[in-house]
Short mmCIF file of C-alpha atoms (C1' of nucleotides) in Angstrom, two decimals:
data_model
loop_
_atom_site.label_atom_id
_atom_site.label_comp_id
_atom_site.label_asym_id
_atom_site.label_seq_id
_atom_site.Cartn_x
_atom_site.Cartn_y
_atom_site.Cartn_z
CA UNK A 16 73.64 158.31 166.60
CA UNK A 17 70.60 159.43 164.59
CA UNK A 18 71.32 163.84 165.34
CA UNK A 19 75.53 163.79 166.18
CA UNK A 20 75.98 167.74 165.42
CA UNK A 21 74.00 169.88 168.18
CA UNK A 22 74.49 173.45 167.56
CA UNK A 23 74.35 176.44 169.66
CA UNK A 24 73.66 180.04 169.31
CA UNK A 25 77.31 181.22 169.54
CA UNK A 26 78.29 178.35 167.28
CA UNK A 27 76.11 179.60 164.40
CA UNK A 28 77.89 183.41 164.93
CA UNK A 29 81.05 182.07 164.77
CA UNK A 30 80.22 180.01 161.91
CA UNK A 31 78.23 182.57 159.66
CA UNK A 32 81.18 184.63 160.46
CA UNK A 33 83.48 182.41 158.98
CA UNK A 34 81.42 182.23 155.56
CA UNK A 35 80.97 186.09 155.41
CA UNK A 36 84.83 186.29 155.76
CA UNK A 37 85.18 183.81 153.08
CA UNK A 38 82.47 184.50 150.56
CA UNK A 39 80.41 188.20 151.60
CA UNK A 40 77.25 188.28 153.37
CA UNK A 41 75.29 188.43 149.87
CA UNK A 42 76.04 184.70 149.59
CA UNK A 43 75.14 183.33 152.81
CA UNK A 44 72.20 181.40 152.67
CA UNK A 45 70.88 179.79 156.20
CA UNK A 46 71.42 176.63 153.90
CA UNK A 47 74.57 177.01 153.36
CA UNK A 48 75.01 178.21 156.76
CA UNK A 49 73.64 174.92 158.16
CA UNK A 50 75.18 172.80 155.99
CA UNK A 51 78.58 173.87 157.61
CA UNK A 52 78.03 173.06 160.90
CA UNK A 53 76.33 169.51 159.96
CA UNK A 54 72.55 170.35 160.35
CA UNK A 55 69.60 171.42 158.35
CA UNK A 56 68.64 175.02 157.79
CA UNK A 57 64.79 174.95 159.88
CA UNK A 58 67.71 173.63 163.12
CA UNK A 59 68.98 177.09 163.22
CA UNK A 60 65.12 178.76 164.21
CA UNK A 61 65.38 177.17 167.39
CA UNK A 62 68.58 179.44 168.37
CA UNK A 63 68.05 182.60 166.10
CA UNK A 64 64.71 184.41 165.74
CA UNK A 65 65.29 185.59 161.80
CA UNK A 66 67.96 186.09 159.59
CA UNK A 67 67.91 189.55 160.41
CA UNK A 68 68.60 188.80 164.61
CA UNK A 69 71.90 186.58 163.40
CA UNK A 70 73.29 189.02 160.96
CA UNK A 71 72.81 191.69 163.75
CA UNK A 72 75.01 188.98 166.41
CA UNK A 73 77.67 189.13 163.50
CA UNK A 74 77.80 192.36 163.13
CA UNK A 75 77.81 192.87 167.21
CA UNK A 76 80.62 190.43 167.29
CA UNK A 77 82.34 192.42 164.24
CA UNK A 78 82.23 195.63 166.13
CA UNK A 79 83.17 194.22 169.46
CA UNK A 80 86.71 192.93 167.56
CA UNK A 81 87.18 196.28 165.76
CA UNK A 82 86.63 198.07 169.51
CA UNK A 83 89.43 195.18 170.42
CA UNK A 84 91.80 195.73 167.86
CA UNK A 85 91.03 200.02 168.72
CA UNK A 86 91.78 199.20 171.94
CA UNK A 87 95.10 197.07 171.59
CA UNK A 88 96.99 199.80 169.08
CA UNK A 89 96.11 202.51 171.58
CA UNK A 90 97.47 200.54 174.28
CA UNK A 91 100.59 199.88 172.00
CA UNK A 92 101.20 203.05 170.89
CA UNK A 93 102.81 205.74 171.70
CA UNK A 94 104.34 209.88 171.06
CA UNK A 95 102.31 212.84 169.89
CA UNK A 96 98.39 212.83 169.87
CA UNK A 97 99.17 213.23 166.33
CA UNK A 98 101.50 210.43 166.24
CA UNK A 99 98.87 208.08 168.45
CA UNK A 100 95.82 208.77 166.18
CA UNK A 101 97.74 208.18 162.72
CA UNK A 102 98.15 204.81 164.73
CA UNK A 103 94.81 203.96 165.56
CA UNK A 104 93.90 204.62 162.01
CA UNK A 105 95.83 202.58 160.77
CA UNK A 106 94.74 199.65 163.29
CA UNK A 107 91.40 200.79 161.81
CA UNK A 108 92.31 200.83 158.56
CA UNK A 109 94.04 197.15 159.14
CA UNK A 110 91.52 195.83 160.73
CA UNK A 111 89.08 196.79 157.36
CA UNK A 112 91.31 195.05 155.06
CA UNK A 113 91.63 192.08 157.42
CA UNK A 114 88.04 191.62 157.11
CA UNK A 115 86.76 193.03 154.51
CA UNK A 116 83.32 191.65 153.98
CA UNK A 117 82.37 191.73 158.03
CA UNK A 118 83.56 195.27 157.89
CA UNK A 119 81.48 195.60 155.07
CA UNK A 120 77.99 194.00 156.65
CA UNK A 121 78.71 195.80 159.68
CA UNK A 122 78.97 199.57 158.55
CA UNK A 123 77.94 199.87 155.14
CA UNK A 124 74.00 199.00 155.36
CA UNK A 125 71.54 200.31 155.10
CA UNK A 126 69.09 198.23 157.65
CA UNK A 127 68.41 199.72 160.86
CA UNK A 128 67.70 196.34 162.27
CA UNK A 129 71.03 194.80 161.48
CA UNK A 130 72.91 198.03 162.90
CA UNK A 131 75.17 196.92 166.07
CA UNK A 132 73.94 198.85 169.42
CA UNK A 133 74.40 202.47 169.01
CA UNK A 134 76.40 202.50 172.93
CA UNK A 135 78.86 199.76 171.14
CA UNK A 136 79.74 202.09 167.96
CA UNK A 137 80.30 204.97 170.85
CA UNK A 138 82.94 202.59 172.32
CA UNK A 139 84.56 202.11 169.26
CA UNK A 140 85.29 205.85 168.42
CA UNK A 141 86.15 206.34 172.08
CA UNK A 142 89.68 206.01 171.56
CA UNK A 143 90.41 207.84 168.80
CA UNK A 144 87.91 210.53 170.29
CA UNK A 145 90.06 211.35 173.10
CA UNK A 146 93.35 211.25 171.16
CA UNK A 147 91.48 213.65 168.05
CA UNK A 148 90.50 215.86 170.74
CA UNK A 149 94.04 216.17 172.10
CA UNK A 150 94.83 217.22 168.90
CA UNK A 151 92.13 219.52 167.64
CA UNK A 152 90.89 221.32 170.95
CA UNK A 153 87.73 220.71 172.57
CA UNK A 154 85.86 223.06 170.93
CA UNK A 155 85.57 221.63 167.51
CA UNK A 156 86.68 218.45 168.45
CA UNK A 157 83.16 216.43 167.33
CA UNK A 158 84.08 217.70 163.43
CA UNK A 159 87.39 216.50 163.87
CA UNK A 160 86.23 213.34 164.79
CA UNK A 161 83.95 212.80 162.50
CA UNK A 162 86.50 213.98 159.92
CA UNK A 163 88.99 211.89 160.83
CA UNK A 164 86.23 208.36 160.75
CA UNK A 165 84.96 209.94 157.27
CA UNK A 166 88.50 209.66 156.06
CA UNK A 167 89.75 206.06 157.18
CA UNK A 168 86.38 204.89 156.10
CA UNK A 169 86.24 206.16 153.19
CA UNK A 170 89.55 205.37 152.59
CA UNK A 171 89.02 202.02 153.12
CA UNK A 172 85.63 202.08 150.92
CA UNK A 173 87.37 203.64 147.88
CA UNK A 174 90.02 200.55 148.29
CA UNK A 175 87.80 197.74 149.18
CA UNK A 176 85.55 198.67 146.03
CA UNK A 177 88.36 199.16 143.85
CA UNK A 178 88.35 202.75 143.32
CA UNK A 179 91.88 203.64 143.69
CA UNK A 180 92.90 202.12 140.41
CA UNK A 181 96.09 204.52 139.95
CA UNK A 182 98.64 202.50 141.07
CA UNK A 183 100.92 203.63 143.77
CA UNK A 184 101.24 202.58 146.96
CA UNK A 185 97.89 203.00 148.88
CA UNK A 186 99.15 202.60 152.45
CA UNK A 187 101.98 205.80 151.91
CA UNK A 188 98.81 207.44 150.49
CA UNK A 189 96.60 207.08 153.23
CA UNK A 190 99.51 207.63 155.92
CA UNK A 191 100.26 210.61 153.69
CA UNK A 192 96.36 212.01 153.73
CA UNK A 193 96.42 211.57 157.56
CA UNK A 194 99.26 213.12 158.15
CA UNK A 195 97.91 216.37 156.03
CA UNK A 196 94.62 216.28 158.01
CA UNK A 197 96.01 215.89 161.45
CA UNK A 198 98.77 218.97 160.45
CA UNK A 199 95.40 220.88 159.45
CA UNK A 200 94.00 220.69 162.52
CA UNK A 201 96.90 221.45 164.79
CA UNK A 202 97.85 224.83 162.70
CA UNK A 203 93.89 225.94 163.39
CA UNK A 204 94.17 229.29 163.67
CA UNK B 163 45.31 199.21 120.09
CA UNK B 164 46.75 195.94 121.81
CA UNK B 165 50.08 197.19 122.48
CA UNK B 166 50.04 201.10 123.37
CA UNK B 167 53.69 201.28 125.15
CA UNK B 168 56.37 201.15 122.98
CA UNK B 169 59.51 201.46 125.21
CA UNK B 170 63.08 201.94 124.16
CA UNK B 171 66.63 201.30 126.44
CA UNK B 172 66.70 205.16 127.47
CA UNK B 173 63.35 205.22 128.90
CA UNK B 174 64.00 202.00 130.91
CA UNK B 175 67.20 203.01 132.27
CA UNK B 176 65.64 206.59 132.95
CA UNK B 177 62.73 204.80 134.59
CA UNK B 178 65.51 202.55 136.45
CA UNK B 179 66.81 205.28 137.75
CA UNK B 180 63.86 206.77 138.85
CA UNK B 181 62.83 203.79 140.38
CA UNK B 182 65.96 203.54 142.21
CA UNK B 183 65.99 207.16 143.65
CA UNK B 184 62.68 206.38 145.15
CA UNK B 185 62.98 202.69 146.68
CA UNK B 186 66.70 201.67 146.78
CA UNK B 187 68.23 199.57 143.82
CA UNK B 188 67.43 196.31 146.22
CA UNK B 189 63.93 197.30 145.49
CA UNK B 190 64.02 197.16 141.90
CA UNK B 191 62.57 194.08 140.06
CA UNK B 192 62.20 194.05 136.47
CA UNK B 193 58.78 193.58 137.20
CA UNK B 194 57.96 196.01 138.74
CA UNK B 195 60.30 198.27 136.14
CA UNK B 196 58.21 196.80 133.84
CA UNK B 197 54.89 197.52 135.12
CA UNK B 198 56.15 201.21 135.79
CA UNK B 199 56.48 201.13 131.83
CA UNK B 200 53.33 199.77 131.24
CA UNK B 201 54.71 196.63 129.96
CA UNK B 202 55.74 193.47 131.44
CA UNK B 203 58.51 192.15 131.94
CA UNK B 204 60.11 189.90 128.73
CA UNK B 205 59.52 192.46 126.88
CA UNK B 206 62.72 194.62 129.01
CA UNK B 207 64.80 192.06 127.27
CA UNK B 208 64.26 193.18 123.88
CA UNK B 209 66.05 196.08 124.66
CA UNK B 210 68.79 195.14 127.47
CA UNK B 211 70.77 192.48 127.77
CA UNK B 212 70.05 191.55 131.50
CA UNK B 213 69.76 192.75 134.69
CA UNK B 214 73.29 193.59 135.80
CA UNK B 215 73.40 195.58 132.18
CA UNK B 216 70.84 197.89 133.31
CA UNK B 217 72.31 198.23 136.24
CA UNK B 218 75.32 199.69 134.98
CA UNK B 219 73.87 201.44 132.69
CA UNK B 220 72.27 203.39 135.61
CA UNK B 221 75.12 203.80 137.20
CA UNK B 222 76.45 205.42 134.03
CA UNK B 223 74.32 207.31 134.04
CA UNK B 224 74.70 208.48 137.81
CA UNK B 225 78.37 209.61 136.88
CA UNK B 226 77.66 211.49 134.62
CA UNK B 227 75.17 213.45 136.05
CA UNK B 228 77.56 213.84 139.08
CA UNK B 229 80.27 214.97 136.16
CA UNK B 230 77.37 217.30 135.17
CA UNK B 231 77.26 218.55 138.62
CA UNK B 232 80.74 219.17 139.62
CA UNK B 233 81.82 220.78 136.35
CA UNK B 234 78.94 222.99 136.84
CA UNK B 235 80.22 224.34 140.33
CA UNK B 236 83.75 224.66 138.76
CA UNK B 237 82.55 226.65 136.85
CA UNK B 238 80.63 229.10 138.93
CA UNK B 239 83.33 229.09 141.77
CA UNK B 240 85.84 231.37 142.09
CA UNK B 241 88.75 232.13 144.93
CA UNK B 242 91.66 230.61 145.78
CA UNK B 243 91.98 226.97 145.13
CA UNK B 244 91.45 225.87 148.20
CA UNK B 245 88.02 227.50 148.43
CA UNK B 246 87.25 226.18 145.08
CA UNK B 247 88.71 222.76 146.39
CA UNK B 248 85.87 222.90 149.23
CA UNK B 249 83.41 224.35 146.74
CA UNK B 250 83.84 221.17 144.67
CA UNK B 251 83.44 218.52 147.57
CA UNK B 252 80.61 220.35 148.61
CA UNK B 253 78.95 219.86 145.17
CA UNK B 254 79.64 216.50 145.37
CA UNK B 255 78.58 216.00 149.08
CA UNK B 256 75.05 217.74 147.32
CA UNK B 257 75.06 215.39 144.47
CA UNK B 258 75.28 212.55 146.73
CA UNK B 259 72.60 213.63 149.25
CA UNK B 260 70.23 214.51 146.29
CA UNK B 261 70.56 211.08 145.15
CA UNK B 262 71.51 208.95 147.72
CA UNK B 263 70.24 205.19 146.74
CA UNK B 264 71.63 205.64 143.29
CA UNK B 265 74.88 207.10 144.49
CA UNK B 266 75.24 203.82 147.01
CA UNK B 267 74.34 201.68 144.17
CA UNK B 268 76.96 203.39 141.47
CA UNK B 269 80.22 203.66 144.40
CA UNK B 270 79.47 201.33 146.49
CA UNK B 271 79.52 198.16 144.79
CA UNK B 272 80.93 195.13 145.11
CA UNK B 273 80.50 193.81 141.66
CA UNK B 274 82.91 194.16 138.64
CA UNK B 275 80.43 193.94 136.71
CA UNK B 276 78.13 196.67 137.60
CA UNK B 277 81.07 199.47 137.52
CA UNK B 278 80.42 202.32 135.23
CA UNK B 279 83.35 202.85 132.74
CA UNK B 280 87.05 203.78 134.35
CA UNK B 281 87.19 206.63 131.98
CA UNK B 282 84.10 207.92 133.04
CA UNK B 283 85.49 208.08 136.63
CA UNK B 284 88.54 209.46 135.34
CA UNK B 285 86.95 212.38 134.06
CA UNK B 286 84.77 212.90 137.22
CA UNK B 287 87.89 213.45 139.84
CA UNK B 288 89.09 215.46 137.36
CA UNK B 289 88.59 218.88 138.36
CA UNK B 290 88.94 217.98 141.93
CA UNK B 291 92.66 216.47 140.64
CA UNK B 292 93.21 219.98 138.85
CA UNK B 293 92.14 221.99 141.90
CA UNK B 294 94.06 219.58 144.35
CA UNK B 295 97.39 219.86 142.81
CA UNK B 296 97.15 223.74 143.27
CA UNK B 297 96.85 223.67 146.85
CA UNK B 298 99.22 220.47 147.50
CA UNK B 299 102.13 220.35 144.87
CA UNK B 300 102.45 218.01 142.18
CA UNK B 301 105.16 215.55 143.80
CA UNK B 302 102.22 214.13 146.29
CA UNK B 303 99.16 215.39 144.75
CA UNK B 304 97.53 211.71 144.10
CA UNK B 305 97.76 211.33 147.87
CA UNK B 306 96.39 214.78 148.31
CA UNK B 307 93.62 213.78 145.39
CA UNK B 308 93.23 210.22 147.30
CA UNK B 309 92.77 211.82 150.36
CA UNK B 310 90.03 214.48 149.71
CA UNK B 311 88.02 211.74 147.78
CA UNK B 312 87.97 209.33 151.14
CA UNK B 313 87.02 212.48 153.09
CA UNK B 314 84.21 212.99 150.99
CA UNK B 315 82.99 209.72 149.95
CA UNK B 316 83.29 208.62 154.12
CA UNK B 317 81.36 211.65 155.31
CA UNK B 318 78.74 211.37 152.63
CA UNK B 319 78.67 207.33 153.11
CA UNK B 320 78.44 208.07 157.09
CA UNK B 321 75.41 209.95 156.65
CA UNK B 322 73.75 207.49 154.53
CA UNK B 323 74.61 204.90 156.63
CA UNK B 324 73.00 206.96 159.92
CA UNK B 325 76.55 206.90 161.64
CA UNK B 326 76.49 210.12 162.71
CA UNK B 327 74.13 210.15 165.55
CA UNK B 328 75.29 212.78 168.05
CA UNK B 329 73.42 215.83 166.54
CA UNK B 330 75.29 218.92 165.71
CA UNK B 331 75.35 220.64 162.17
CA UNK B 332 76.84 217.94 159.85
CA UNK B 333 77.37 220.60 157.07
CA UNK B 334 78.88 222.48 159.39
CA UNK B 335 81.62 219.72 160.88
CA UNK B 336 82.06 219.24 156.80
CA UNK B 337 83.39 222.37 155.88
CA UNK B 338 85.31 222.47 159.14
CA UNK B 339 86.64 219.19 158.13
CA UNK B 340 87.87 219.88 154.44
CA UNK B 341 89.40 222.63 156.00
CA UNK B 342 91.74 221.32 158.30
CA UNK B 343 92.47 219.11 154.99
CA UNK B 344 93.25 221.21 153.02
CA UNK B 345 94.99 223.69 155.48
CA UNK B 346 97.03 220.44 156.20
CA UNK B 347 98.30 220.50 152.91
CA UNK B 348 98.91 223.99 152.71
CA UNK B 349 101.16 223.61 155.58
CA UNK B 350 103.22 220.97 153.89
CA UNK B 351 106.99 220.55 155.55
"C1'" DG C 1178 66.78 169.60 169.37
"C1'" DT C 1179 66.80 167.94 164.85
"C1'" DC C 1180 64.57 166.15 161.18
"C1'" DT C 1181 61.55 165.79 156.61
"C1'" DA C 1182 58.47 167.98 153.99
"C1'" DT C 1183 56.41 171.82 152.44
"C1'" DA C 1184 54.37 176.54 152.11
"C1'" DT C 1185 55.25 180.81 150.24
"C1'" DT C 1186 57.23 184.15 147.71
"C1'" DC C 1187 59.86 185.94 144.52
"C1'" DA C 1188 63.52 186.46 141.42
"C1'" DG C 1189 65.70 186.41 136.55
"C1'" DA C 1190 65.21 184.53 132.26
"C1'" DT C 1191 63.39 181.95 127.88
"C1'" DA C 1192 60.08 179.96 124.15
"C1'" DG C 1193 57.00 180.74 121.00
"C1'" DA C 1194 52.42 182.86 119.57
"C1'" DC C 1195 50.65 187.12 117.67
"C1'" DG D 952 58.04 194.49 119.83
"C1'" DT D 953 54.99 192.74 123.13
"C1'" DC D 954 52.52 189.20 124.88
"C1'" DT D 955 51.22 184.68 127.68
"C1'" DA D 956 52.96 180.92 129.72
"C1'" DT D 957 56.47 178.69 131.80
"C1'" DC D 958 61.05 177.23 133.49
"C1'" DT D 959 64.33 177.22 136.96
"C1'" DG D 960 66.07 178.17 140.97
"C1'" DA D 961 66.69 179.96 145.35
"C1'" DA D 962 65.39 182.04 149.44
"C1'" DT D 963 63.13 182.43 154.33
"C1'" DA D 964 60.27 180.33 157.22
"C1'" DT D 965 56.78 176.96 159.41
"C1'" DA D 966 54.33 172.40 160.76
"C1'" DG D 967 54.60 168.39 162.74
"C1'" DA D 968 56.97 163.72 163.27
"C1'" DC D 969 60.67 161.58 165.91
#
DNA sequence: GTCTATATTCAGATAGAC
DNA sequence: GTCTATCTGAATATAGAC
């Protein structure tokens, strides 16, 4: 059998996935990318427009397991608003350190083409958005939100690029920052 | 005269930077650094090791201008410490917008390699650290300290990134955020 | 649908003349 | 200290045979 591999479109995600989990998207090459699932780089035109399109299907596919993950700690969780969001951000913050380099790709760059859909990214805050508002109030309860994704985020940043170089134990830190914002917001005056 | 440029390390890194400010650090070739010199490009190498040297030399460079910065609006703020707390992370939020492609490329990197000096960071939290520990206590102040820094750094990085898409008066849902921070910690048990 | 072969572009870096 | 010339390597992407 002269051509035994035969790849597909989701195949080629799944796969250039894998290598940005393993090795960051700066090293994936559609070279290397073929090369893993058994074919030659000019294969992978007939299933992906550009390099741009596929790193835009990862980070679609990135976002869709974040929304996922979101979706299963809300589901799981329970108590206080306050108590329920300090869980989702941790799920969030999890999720991050699980995989770092996709969570990287996804919402650290600077491309507008490789930017998942904008109505995905709402679905991923959705959760936490209704539990942050439980706790804030409606009326400033967009700045709380965006407060509270500025913090696990760059959180997670600060860690992921080796910033928090002080020792200690980062996760009590983080619970304990959380904690301090959430109290902020439900003694508002 | 055959030669009329002359350059030395500080105007290439200054020119770096300039560079940098204007078209992203992705953007920056030593050719075209050199031909910004009016020189081409071997000639860099007289006077820098390699690329990821210059690199972190910029990024030096970056910190301390954001050191510059911050110890500029301690000094000119005044209040109680959480005001000068917010003051502070303002600056910084400033320093950051001011200069966004160079602040990506100095605290946002991946590489080891490209890292400006851990002292030099040291001494830029610093009077954020100072400030901190008044509002929160010393037992959890590097949590506190941790804490503010992800707020910042996220919110800043968010707004790079384009992230925050649903209108509203981002400097505005800032200071309301650092607020509820920092009235978090002022609330502590 | 995959292949070989190649076009194109560009990068960082070095050798050696002046 | 700068130059010309070149090396080396890698990348995305396309053309056309099978």
């Amino acid at each position: 059998m002269p051509y035994p591999s035969q790849v597909n479109r989701d195949d080629i995600i799944a796969q250039a996935w894998q290598l940005i989990e393993a090795d960051g998207a700066d090293n994936l090459s559609l070279n290397k990318l073929a090369a893993a699932l058994g074919v030659k780089a000019p294969s992978l035109y007939r299933h992906v427009a550009n390099k741009a399109a596929l790193l835009q299907a990862v980070n679609e596919n990135t976002s869709l397991r974040l929304i996922e993950a979101l979706q299963t700690a809300a589901a799981q969780t329970s108590g206080s608003p306050s108590e329920q969001v300090a869980a989702l951000l941790h799920a969030y913050r999890h999720f991050a350190h699980e995989h770092p380099h996709s969570y990287l790709l996804a919402f650290t760059n600077t491309d507008e083409a490789l930017r998942p859909d904008a109505a995905l990214l709402e679905q991923m805050v959705l959760p936490i958005q209704t539990l942050m508002t439980a706790v804030s109030g409606p009326e400033q309860s967009l700045a709380a939100l965006r407060g509270a994704m500025a913090l696990v985020h760059g959180f997670v940043l600060l860690e992921l690029h080796g910033q928090l170089r002080r020792g200690g134990d980062l996760a009590v830190d983080f619970a304990t920052a959380v904690q301090a914002y959430l109290r902020g917001w439900e003694a508002v005056p």
